[in-house]
């Protein structure tokens, strides 16, 4: 059996393979409630052979949304809408997680295909954002710096959203600590200029992320896997580094994280990133530390053979892909065929099975 199509058990959850769907924002929710689009979008990957599907960055509070069209888990209507989507994925034989998120100073922005850019004005549904420090991301409105009670509120919001996620039936919880959003903003010295217990040293900059991890783990109990997505480098001078990421990943595991979902960048600062197939795999390998820290790799991974080689070389324990699943919602079935693996096909698709 290939590495890619060998099962992986994390706590009480067994995933049928290690080719997974990354969280990808659809900017199609209404008041944080996922719609029919989300149902069709996510269920198709289960039919296409994904071992795990992680639903998009889902805000734990209204002001944590990237845009007014983001999904949320701050109320029961959102929970109930997610539950039917979870049921659809389970009915097709896959597991599903959700990425719990807070966008911080990169919240209240226009969705990608809007004619406007930058921050959404209050008159058009926008809001005042929050961050570790009152430093605006270039092109966006200035945020307010979180005080002690605001920080405690963030931790509580992640815990409450995690409870709703479990009530909706999600199998895996992922904490979004990457891509220039709030928890990453605390990690990066480019956006965190605090001089209290949440700023300065790496230990202080990681404090909020670890407090959130503790809170989510308490809700998850002993059975539910908790993942953490991090950007292992800011790709910017003076920013968060791979060496720091490896340390933070180790701390996160000590605080209850089961797997580190390794990405990079994400615009803590404007930067140009040279990309190529597998360009982020070395970061996953560095975080994994030879197998000590379970990790996943992502970034222009587009074929079964390529994904298999990443696992065979010991760079990661699993593969997340995004755009390739959008191009081919049956990427899992195709990758299995490429590797000569026999996997379960939906009965409805058997007439198209490769031989």
PDB file of N, CA and C in Angstrom, residues 54 97 106 115 117 125 145 164 232 254 277 304-305 335 338:
ATOM      1  N   UNK A  54     -11.573  19.828   5.259  1.00  0.00           N
ATOM      2  CA  UNK A  54     -11.644  20.853   6.304  1.00  0.00           C
ATOM      3  C   UNK A  54     -12.365  22.067   5.738  1.00  0.00           C
ATOM      4  N   UNK A  97     -13.662  18.332   8.978  1.00  0.00           N
ATOM      5  CA  UNK A  97     -13.269  19.227  10.048  1.00  0.00           C
ATOM      6  C   UNK A  97     -13.665  20.644   9.707  1.00  0.00           C
ATOM      7  N   UNK A 106      -7.146  41.954   9.570  1.00  0.00           N
ATOM      8  CA  UNK A 106      -7.476  41.677   8.171  1.00  0.00           C
ATOM      9  C   UNK A 106      -8.941  41.287   8.010  1.00  0.00           C
ATOM     10  N   UNK A 115     -15.946  44.640  -6.641  1.00  0.00           N
ATOM     11  CA  UNK A 115     -15.292  45.710  -7.387  1.00  0.00           C
ATOM     12  C   UNK A 115     -14.395  46.548  -6.487  1.00  0.00           C
ATOM     13  N   UNK A 117     -11.885  47.319  -3.087  1.00  0.00           N
ATOM     14  CA  UNK A 117     -10.754  46.700  -2.403  1.00  0.00           C
ATOM     15  C   UNK A 117     -10.567  47.364  -1.046  1.00  0.00           C
ATOM     16  N   UNK A 125     -21.698  47.806   5.884  1.00  0.00           N
ATOM     17  CA  UNK A 125     -21.666  46.553   6.617  1.00  0.00           C
ATOM     18  C   UNK A 125     -20.348  46.208   7.259  1.00  0.00           C
ATOM     19  N   UNK A 145      -6.097  47.960  19.330  1.00  0.00           N
ATOM     20  CA  UNK A 145      -5.307  46.959  20.047  1.00  0.00           C
ATOM     21  C   UNK A 145      -6.177  46.285  21.102  1.00  0.00           C
ATOM     22  N   UNK A 164     -19.826  24.379  19.480  1.00  0.00           N
ATOM     23  CA  UNK A 164     -20.846  24.328  18.430  1.00  0.00           C
ATOM     24  C   UNK A 164     -20.415  23.434  17.280  1.00  0.00           C
ATOM     25  N   UNK A 232       4.792  29.006   8.594  1.00  0.00           N
ATOM     26  CA  UNK A 232       6.099  28.727   9.190  1.00  0.00           C
ATOM     27  C   UNK A 232       7.135  29.801   8.884  1.00  0.00           C
ATOM     28  N   UNK A 254       2.459  20.056  22.917  1.00  0.00           N
ATOM     29  CA  UNK A 254       2.427  19.896  24.373  1.00  0.00           C
ATOM     30  C   UNK A 254       1.117  20.404  24.968  1.00  0.00           C
ATOM     31  N   UNK A 277       6.300  23.955  -7.548  1.00  0.00           N
ATOM     32  CA  UNK A 277       5.672  22.754  -6.994  1.00  0.00           C
ATOM     33  C   UNK A 277       6.349  22.289  -5.712  1.00  0.00           C
ATOM     34  N   UNK A 304      -0.841  12.465  -7.598  1.00  0.00           N
ATOM     35  CA  UNK A 304      -0.667  11.398  -6.635  1.00  0.00           C
ATOM     36  C   UNK A 304       0.794  11.053  -6.418  1.00  0.00           C
ATOM     37  N   UNK A 305       1.570  11.004  -7.500  1.00  0.00           N
ATOM     38  CA  UNK A 305       2.991  10.646  -7.386  1.00  0.00           C
ATOM     39  C   UNK A 305       3.752  11.678  -6.573  1.00  0.00           C
ATOM     40  N   UNK A 335      -5.757  10.232  -8.014  1.00  0.00           N
ATOM     41  CA  UNK A 335      -4.453   9.957  -7.406  1.00  0.00           C
ATOM     42  C   UNK A 335      -4.315   8.469  -7.077  1.00  0.00           C
ATOM     43  N   UNK A 338      -3.446   6.732 -10.245  1.00  0.00           N
ATOM     44  CA  UNK A 338      -2.055   6.999 -10.609  1.00  0.00           C
ATOM     45  C   UNK A 338      -1.100   6.091  -9.840  1.00  0.00           C
TER      46      UNK A 338
END
